[in-house]
PDB file of C-alpha atoms in Angstrom:
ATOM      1  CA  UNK A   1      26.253 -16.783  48.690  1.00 35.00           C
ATOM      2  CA  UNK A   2      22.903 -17.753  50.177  1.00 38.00           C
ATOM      3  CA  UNK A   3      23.661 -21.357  49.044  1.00 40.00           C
ATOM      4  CA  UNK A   4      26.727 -21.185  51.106  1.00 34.00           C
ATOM      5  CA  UNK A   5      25.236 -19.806  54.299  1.00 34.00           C
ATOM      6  CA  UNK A   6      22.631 -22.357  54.435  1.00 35.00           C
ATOM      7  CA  UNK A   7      25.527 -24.989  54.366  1.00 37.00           C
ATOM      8  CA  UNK A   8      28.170 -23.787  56.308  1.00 33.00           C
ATOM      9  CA  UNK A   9      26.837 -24.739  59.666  1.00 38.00           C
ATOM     10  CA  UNK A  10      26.785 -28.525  58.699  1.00 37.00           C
ATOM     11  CA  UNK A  11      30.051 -29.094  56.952  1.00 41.00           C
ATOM     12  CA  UNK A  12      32.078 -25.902  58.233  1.00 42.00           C
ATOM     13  CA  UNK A  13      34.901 -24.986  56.029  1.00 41.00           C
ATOM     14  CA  UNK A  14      35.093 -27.447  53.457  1.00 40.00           C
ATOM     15  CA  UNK A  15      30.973 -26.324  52.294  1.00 39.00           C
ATOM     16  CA  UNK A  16      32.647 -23.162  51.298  1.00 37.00           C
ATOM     17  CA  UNK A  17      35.188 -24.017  49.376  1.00 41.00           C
ATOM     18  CA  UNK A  18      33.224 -26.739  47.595  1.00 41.00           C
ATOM     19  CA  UNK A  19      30.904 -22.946  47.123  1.00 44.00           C
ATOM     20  CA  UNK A  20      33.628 -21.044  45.685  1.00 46.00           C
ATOM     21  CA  UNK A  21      34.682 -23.741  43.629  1.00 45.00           C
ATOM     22  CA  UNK A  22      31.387 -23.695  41.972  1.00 45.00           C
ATOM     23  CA  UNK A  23      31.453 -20.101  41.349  1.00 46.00           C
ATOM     24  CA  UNK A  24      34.756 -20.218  39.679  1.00 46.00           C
ATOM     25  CA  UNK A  25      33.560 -23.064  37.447  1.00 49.00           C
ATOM     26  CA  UNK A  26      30.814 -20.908  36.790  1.00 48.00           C
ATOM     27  CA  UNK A  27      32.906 -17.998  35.887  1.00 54.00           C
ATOM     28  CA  UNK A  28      34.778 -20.227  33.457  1.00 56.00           C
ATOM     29  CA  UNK A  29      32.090 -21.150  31.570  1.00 46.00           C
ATOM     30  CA  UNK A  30      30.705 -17.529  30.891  1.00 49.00           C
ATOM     31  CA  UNK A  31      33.865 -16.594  29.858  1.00 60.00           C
ATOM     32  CA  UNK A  32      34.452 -19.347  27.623  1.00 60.00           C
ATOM     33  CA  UNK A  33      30.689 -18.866  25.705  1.00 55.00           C
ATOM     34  CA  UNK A  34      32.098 -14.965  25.627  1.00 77.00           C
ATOM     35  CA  UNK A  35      34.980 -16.311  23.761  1.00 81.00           C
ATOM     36  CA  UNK A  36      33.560 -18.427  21.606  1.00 82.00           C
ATOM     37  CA  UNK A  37      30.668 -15.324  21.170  1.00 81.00           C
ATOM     38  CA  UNK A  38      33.040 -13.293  20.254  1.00 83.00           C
ATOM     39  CA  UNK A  39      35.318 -15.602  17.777  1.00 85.00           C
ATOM     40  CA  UNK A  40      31.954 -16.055  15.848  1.00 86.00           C
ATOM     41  CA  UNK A  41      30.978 -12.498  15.853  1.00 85.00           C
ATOM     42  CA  UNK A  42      34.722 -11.754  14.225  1.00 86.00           C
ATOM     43  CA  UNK A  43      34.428 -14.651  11.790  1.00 88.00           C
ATOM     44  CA  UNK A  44      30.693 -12.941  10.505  1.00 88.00           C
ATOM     45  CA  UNK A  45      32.132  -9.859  10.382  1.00 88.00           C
ATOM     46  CA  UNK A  46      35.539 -10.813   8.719  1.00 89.00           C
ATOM     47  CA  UNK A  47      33.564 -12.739   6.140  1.00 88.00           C
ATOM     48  CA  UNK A  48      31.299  -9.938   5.052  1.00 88.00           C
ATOM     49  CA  UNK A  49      33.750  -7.382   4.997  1.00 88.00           C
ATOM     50  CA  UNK A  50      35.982  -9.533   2.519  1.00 87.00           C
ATOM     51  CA  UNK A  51      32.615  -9.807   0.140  1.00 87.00           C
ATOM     52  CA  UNK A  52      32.782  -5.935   0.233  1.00 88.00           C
ATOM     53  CA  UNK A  53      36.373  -5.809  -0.720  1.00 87.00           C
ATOM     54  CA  UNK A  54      36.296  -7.723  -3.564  1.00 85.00           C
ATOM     55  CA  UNK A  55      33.547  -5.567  -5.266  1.00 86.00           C
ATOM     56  CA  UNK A  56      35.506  -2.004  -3.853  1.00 86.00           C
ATOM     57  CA  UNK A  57      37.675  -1.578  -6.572  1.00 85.00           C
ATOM     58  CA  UNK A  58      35.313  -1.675  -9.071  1.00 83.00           C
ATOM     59  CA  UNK A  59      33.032   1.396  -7.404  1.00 82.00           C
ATOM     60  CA  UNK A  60      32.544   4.524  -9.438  1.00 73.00           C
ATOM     61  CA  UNK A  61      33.307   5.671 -12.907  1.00 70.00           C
ATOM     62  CA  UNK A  62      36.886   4.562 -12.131  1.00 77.00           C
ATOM     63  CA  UNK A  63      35.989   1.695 -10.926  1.00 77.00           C
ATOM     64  CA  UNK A  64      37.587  -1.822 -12.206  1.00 82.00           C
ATOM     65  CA  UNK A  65      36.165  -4.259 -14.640  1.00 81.00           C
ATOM     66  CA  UNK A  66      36.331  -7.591 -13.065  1.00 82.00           C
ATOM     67  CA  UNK A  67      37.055 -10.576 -15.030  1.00 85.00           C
ATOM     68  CA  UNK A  68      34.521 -13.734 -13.662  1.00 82.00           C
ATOM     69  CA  UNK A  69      34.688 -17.165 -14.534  1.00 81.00           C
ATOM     70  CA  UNK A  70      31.538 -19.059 -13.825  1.00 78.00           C
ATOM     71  CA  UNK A  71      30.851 -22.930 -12.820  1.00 77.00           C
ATOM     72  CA  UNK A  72      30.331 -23.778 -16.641  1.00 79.00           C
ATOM     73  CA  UNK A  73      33.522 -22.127 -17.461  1.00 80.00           C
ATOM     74  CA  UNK A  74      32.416 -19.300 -18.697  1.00 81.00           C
ATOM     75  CA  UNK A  75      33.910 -15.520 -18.711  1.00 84.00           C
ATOM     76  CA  UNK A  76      32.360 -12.877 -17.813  1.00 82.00           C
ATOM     77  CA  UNK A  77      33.954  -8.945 -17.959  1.00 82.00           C
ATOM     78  CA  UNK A  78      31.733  -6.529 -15.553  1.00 80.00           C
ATOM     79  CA  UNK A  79      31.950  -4.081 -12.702  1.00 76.00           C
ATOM     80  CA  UNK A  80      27.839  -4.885 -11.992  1.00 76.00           C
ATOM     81  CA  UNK A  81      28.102  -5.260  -8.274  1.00 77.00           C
ATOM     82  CA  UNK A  82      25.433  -7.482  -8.320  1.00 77.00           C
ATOM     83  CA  UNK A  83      26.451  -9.324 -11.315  1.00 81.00           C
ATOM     84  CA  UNK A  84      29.458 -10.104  -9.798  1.00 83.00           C
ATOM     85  CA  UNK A  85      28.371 -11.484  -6.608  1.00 82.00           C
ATOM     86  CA  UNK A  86      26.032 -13.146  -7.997  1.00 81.00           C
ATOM     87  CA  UNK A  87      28.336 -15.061  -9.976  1.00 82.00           C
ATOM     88  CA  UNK A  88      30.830 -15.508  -6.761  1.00 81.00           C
ATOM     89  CA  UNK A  89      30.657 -18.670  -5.274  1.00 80.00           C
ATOM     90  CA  UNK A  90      29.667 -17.784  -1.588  1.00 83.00           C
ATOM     91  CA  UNK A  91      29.602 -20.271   0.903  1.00 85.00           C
ATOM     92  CA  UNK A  92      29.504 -18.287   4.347  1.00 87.00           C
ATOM     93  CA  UNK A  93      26.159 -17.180   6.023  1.00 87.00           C
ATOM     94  CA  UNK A  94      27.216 -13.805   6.902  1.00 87.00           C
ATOM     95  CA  UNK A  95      28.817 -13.088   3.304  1.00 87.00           C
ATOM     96  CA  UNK A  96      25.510 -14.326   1.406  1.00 88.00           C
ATOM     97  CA  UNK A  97      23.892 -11.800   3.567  1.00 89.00           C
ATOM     98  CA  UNK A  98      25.674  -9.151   1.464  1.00 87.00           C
ATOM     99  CA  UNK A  99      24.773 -10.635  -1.772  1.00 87.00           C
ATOM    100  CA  UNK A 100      21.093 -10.983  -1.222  1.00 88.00           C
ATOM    101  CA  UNK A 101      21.617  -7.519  -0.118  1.00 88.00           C
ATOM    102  CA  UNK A 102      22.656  -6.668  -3.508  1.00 86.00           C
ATOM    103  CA  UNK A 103      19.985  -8.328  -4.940  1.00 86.00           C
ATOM    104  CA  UNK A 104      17.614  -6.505  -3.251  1.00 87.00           C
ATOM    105  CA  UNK A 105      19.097  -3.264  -4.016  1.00 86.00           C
ATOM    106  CA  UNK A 106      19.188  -4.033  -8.278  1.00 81.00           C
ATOM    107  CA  UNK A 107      15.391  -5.144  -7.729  1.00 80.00           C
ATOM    108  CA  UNK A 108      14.382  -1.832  -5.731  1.00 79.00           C
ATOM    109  CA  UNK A 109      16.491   0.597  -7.411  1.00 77.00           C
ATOM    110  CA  UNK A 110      18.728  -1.224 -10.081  1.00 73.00           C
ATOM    111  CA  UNK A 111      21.514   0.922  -9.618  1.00 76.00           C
ATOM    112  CA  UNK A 112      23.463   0.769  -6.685  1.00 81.00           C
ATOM    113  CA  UNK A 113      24.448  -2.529  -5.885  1.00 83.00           C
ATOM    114  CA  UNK A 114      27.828  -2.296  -5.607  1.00 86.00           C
ATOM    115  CA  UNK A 115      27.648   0.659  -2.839  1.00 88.00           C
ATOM    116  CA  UNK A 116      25.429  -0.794  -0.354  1.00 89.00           C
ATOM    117  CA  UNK A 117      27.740  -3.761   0.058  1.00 89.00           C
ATOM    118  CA  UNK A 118      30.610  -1.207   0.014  1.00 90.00           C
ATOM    119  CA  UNK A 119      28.886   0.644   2.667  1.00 91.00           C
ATOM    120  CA  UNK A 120      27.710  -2.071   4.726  1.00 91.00           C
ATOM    121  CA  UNK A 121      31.595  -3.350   5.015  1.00 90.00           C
ATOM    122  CA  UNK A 122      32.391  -0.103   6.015  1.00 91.00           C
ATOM    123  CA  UNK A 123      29.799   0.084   9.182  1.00 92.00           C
ATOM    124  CA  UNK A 124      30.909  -3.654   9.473  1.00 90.00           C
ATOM    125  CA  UNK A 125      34.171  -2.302  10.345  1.00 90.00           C
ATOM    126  CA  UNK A 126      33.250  -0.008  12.159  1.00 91.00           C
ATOM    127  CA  UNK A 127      31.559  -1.913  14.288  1.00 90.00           C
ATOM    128  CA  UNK A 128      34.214  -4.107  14.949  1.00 88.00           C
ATOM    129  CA  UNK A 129      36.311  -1.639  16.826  1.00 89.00           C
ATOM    130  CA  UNK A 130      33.170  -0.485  18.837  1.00 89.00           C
ATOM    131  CA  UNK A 131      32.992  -4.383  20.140  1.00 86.00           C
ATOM    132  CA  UNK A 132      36.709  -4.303  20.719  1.00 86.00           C
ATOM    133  CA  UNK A 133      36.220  -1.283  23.197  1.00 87.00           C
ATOM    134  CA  UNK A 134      33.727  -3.285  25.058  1.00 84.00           C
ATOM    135  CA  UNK A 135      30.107  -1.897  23.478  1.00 87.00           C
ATOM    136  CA  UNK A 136      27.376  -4.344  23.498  1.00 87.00           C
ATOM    137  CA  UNK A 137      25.975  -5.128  20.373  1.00 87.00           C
ATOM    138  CA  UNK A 138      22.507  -3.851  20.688  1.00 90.00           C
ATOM    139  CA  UNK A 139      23.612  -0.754  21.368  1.00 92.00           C
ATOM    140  CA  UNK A 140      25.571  -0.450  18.206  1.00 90.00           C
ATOM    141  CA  UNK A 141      22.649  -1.803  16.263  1.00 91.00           C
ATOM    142  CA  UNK A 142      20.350   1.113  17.888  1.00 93.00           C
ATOM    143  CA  UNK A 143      22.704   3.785  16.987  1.00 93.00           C
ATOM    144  CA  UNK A 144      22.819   2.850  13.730  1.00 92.00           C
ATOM    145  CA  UNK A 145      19.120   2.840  13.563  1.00 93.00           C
ATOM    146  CA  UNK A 146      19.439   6.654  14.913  1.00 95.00           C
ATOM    147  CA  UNK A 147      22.101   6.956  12.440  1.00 92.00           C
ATOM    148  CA  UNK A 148      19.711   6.034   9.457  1.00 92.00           C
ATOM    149  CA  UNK A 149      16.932   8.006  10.702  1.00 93.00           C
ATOM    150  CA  UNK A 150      19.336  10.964  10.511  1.00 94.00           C
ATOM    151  CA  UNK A 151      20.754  10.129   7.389  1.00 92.00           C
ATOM    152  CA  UNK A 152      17.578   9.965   5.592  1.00 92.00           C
ATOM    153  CA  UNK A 153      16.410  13.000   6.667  1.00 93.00           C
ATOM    154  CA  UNK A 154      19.350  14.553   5.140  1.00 94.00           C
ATOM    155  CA  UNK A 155      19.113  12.726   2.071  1.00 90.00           C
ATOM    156  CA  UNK A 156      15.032  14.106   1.724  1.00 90.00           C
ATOM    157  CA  UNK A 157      16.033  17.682   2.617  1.00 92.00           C
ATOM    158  CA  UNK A 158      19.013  17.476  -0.176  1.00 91.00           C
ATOM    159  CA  UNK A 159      16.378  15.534  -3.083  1.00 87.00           C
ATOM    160  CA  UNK A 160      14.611  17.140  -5.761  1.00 84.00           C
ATOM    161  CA  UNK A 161      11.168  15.752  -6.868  1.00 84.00           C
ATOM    162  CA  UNK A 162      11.159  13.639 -10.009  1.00 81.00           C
ATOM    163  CA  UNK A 163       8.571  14.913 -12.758  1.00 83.00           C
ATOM    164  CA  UNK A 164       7.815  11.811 -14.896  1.00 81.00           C
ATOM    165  CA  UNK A 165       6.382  14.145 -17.471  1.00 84.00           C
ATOM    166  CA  UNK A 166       9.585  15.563 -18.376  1.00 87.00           C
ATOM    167  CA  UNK A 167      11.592  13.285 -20.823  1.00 88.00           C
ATOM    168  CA  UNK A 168      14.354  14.829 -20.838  1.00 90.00           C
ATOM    169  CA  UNK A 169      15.028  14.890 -16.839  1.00 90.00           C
ATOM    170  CA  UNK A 170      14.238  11.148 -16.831  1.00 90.00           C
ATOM    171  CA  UNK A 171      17.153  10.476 -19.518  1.00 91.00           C
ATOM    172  CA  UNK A 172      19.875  12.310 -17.782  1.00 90.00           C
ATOM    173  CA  UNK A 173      19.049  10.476 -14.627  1.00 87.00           C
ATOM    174  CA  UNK A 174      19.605   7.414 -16.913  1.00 87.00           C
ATOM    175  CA  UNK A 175      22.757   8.635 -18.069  1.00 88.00           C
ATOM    176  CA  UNK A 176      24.243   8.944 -14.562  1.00 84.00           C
ATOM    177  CA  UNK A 177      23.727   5.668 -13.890  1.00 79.00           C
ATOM    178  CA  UNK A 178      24.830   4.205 -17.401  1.00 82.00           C
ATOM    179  CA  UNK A 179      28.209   5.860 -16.635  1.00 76.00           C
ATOM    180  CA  UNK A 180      29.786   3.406 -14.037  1.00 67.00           C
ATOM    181  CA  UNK A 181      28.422   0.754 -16.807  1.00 71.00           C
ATOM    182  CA  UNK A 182      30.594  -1.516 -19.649  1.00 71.00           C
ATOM    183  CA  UNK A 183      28.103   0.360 -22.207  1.00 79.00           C
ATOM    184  CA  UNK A 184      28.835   3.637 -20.709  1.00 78.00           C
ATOM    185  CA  UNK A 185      30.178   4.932 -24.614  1.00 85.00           C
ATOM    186  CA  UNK A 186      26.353   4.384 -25.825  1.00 87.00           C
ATOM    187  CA  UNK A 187      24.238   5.921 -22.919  1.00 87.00           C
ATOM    188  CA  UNK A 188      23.608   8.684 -25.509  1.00 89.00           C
ATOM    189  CA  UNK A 189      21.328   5.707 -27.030  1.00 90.00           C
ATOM    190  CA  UNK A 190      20.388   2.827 -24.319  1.00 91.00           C
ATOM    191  CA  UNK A 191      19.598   5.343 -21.910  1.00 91.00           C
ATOM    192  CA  UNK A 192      16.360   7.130 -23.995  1.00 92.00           C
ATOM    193  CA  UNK A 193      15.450   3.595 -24.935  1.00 92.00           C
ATOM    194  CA  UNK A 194      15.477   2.598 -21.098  1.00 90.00           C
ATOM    195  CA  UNK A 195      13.474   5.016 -20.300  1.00 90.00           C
ATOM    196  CA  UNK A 196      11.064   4.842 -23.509  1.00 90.00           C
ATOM    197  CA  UNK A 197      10.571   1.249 -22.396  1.00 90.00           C
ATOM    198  CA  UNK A 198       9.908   1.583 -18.750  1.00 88.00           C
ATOM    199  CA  UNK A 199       6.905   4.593 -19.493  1.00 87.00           C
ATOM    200  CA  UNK A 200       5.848   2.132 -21.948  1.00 86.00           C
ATOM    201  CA  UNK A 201       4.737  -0.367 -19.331  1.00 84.00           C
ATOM    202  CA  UNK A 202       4.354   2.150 -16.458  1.00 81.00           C
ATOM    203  CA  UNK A 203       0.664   3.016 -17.245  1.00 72.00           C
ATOM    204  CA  UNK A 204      -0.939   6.739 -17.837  1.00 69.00           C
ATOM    205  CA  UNK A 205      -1.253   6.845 -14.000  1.00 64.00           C
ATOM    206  CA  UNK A 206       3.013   6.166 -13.408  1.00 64.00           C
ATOM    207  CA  UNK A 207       2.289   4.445 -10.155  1.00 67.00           C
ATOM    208  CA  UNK A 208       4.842   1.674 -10.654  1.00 70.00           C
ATOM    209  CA  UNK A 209       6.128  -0.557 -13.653  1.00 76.00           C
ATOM    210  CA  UNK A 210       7.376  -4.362 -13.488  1.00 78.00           C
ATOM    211  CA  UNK A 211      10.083  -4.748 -15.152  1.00 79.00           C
ATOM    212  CA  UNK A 212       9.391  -8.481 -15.817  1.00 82.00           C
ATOM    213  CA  UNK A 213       7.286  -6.561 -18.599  1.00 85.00           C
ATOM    214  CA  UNK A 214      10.276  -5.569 -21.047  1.00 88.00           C
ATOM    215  CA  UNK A 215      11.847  -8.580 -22.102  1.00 87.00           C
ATOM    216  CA  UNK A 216      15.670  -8.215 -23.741  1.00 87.00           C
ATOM    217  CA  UNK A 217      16.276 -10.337 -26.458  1.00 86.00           C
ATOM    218  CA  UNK A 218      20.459 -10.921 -27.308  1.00 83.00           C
ATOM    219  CA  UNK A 219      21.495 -11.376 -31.075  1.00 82.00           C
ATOM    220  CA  UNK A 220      24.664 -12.492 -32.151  1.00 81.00           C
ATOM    221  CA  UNK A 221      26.744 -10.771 -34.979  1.00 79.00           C
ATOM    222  CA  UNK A 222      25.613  -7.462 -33.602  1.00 80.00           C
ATOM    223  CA  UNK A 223      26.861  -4.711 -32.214  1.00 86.00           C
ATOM    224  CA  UNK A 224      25.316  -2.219 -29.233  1.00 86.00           C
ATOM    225  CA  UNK A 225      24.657   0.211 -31.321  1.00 87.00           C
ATOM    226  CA  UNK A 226      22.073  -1.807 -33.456  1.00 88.00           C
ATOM    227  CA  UNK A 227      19.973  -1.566 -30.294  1.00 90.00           C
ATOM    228  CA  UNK A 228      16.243  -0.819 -30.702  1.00 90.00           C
ATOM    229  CA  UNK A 229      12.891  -0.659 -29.118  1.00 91.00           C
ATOM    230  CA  UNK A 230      10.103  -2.707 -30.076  1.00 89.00           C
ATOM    231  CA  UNK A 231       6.648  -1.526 -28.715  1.00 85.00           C
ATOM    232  CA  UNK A 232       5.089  -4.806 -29.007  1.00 81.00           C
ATOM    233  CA  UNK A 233       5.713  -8.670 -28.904  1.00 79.00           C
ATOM    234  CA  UNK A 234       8.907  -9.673 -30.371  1.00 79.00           C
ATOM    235  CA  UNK A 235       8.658 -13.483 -31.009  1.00 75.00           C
ATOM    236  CA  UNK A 236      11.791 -15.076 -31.101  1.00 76.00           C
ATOM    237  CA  UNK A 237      11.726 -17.466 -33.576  1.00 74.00           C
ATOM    238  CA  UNK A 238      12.706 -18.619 -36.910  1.00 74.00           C
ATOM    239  CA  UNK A 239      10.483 -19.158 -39.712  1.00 69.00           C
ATOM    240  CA  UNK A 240       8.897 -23.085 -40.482  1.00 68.00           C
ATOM    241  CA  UNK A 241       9.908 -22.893 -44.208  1.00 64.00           C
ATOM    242  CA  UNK A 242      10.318 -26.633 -44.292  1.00 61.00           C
ATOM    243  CA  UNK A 243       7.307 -27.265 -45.532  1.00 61.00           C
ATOM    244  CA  UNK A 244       7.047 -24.497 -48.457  1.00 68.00           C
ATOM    245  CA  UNK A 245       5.128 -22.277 -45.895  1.00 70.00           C
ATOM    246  CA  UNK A 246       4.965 -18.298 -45.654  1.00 76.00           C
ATOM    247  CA  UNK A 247       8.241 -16.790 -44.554  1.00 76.00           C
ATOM    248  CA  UNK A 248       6.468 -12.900 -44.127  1.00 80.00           C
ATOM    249  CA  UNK A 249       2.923 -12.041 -43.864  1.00 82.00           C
ATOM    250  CA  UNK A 250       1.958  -8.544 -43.778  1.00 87.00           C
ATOM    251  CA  UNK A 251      -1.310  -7.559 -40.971  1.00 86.00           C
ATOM    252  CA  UNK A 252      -1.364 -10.714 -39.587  1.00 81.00           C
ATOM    253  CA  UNK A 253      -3.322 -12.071 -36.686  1.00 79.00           C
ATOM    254  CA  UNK A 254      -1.146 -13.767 -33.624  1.00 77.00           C
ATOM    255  CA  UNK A 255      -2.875 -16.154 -31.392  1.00 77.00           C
ATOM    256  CA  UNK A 256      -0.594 -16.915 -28.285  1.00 77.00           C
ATOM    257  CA  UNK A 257      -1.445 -20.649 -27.327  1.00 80.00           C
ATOM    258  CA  UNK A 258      -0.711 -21.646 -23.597  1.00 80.00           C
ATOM    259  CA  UNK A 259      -0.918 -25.256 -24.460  1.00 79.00           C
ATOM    260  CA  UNK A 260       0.803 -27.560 -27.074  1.00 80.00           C
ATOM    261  CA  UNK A 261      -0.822 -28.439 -30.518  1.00 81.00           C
ATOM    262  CA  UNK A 262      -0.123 -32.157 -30.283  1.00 82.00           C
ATOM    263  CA  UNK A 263      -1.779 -35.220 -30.692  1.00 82.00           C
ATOM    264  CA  UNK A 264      -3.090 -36.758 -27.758  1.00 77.00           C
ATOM    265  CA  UNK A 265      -0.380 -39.539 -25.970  1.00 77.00           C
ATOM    266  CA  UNK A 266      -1.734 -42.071 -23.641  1.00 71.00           C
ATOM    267  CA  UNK A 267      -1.259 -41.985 -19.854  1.00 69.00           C
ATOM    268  CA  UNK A 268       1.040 -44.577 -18.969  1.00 71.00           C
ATOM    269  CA  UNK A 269       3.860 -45.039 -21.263  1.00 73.00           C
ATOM    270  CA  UNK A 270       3.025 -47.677 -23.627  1.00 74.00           C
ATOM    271  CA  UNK A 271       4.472 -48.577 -27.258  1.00 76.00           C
ATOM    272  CA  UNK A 272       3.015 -49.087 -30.606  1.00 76.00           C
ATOM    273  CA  UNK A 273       4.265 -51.654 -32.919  1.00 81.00           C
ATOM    274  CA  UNK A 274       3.300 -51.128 -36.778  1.00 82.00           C
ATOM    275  CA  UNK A 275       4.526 -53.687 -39.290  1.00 83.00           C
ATOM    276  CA  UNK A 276       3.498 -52.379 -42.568  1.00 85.00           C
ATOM    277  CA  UNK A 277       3.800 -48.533 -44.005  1.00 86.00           C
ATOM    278  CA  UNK A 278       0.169 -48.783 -44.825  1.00 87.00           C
ATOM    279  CA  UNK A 279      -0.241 -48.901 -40.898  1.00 85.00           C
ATOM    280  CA  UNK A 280       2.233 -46.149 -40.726  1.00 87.00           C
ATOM    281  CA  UNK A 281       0.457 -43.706 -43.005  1.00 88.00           C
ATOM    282  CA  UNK A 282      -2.730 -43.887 -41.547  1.00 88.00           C
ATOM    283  CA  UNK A 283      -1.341 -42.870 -38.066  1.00 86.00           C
ATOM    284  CA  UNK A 284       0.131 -39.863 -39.668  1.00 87.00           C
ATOM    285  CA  UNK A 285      -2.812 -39.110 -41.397  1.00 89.00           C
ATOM    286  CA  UNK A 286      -4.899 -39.655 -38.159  1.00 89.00           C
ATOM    287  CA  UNK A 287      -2.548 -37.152 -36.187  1.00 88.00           C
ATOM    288  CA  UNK A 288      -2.485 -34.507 -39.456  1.00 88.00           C
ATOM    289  CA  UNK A 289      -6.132 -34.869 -38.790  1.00 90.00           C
ATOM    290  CA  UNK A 290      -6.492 -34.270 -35.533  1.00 89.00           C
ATOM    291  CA  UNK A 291      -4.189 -31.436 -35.313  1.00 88.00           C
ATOM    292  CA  UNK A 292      -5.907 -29.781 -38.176  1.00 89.00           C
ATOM    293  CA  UNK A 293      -9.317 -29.892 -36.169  1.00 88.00           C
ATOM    294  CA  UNK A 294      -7.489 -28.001 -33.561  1.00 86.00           C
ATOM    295  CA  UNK A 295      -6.370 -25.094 -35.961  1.00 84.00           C
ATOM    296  CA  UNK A 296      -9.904 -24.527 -37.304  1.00 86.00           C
ATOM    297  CA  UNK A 297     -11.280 -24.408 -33.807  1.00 84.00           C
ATOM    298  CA  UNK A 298      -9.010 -21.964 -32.462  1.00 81.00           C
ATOM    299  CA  UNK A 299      -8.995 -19.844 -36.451  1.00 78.00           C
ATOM    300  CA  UNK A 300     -12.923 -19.945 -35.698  1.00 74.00           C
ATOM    301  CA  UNK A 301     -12.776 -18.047 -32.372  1.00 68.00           C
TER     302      UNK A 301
END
């Protein structure tokens, strides 16, 4: 209006409607970046909240098994939440946003995946109405900040402390969330392994314990109920008996070797060219040799 006022005394009439022309152009474009605002904020949302229905059926001890075939061609039979997105070819923004979501849920808890995508759909939808009533979107996003500090007060007022002393507490916690699992039939025996293995690594002060610690090692021709815990190193590999060597040796010493024993190669790739199997036998001898000098060294220490 100012713009107008300043003008109207040297072009009259025709200043102002060249002014309110500008103003409805204006107008036009705001409303067309609303539009196009709001078409992406549906498209995020709509995304998302199909991630969150294709892992809702398979919540709970009812839940579905879902039946995934992977890139390789693979098939896979779980109701893992994370499992299964993980496996789910995602392409959208939004929608990965629920499945590193689940990731992060399996490495902070390990149970749980499939309800905080299953919850986050939910508030996804519910959101959506509050935006098709006309509520901004940082207002939504600060009540549900209010909303979370509410809810986890509840959720501290309703808890019980854990004692990591008592064995028995720890394995029926286990249980619980074995039950929504394939292997739910044998909790009675994964679970007190699980939780024999994590103590193992968690230290006499039970601060914390990193999983990357207990490795799982997958035979074939076995069943789940075979399933045991090894408190130690499990190498797994077969026996050199090519050579007439020791299949078993009883109290034996293990050195783990970080490098490979190898005879050295040269730096750039280069080729030798032996004509005679005299030539030939000396090399092997010359690398049985060297090889052999690295043994003693390392037996010596």
């Amino acid at each position: 209006s100012g713009w107008v006022s300043g003008r109207i005394g040297m072009d009259g009439p025709a200043s102002v409607a060249a002014g309110n022309g500008m103003s409805k152009e204006g107008d036009g474009f705001l409303s067309r970046v609303s539009e196009r605002a709001k078409a992406t904020r549906l498209g995020n949302i709509t995304a998302a909240r199909s991630v969150a229905d294709a892992v809702r059926t398979s919540l709970g001890p009812r839940g579905m098994d879902k039946m995934v075939q992977t890139e390789t061609g693979d098939v896979l039979v779980t109701n893992d939440g994370a499992t299964i997105l993980e496996k789910m070819n995602v392409q959208h923004p939004a929608a990965k946003t629920l499945v590193q979501l689940s990731k992060a849920q399996d490495i902070e808890a390990g149970d749980g995946t499939t309800s905080v995508v299953v919850i986050c759909g939910a508030l996804l939808e519910a959101s959506l109405e509050l935006l098709e009533i006309g509520i901004h979107p940082t207002i939504i996003s600060e009540c549900f900040q209010i909303g979370l500090d509410k809810s986890m007060g509840v959720l501290e007022s309703m808890s019980s402390p854990v004692d990591l002393e008592n064995r028995e507490e720890l394995v029926r916690a286990a249980s619980t969330s074995l039950n929504s699992k394939v292997v739910a039939q044998h909790a009675s025996l994964l679970a007190p392994l699980s939780v024999d293995a994590v103590l193992s690594i968690a230290g006499d002060e039970r601060q914390g314990a990193d999983l990357r610690n207990i490795r799982i090692v997958k035979k074939l021709a076995g069943t789940v109920d075979e399933t045991e815990l090894i408190p130690g190193l499990l190498l797994n590999q077969s026996a050199e008996s090519g050579a007439s060597g020791p299949t078993r040796i009883e109290k034996a010493k293990i050195a783990l070797i970080q490098f490979q024993l190898s005879p050295p190669k040269t730096d750039m790739e280069n080729s030798v060219v032996v004509q005679d199997y005299a030539a030939m036998d000396r090399i092997l001898k010359e690398e049985r040799t060297y090889i052999l000098q690295l043994v003693k060294k390392i037996k010596c220490r």
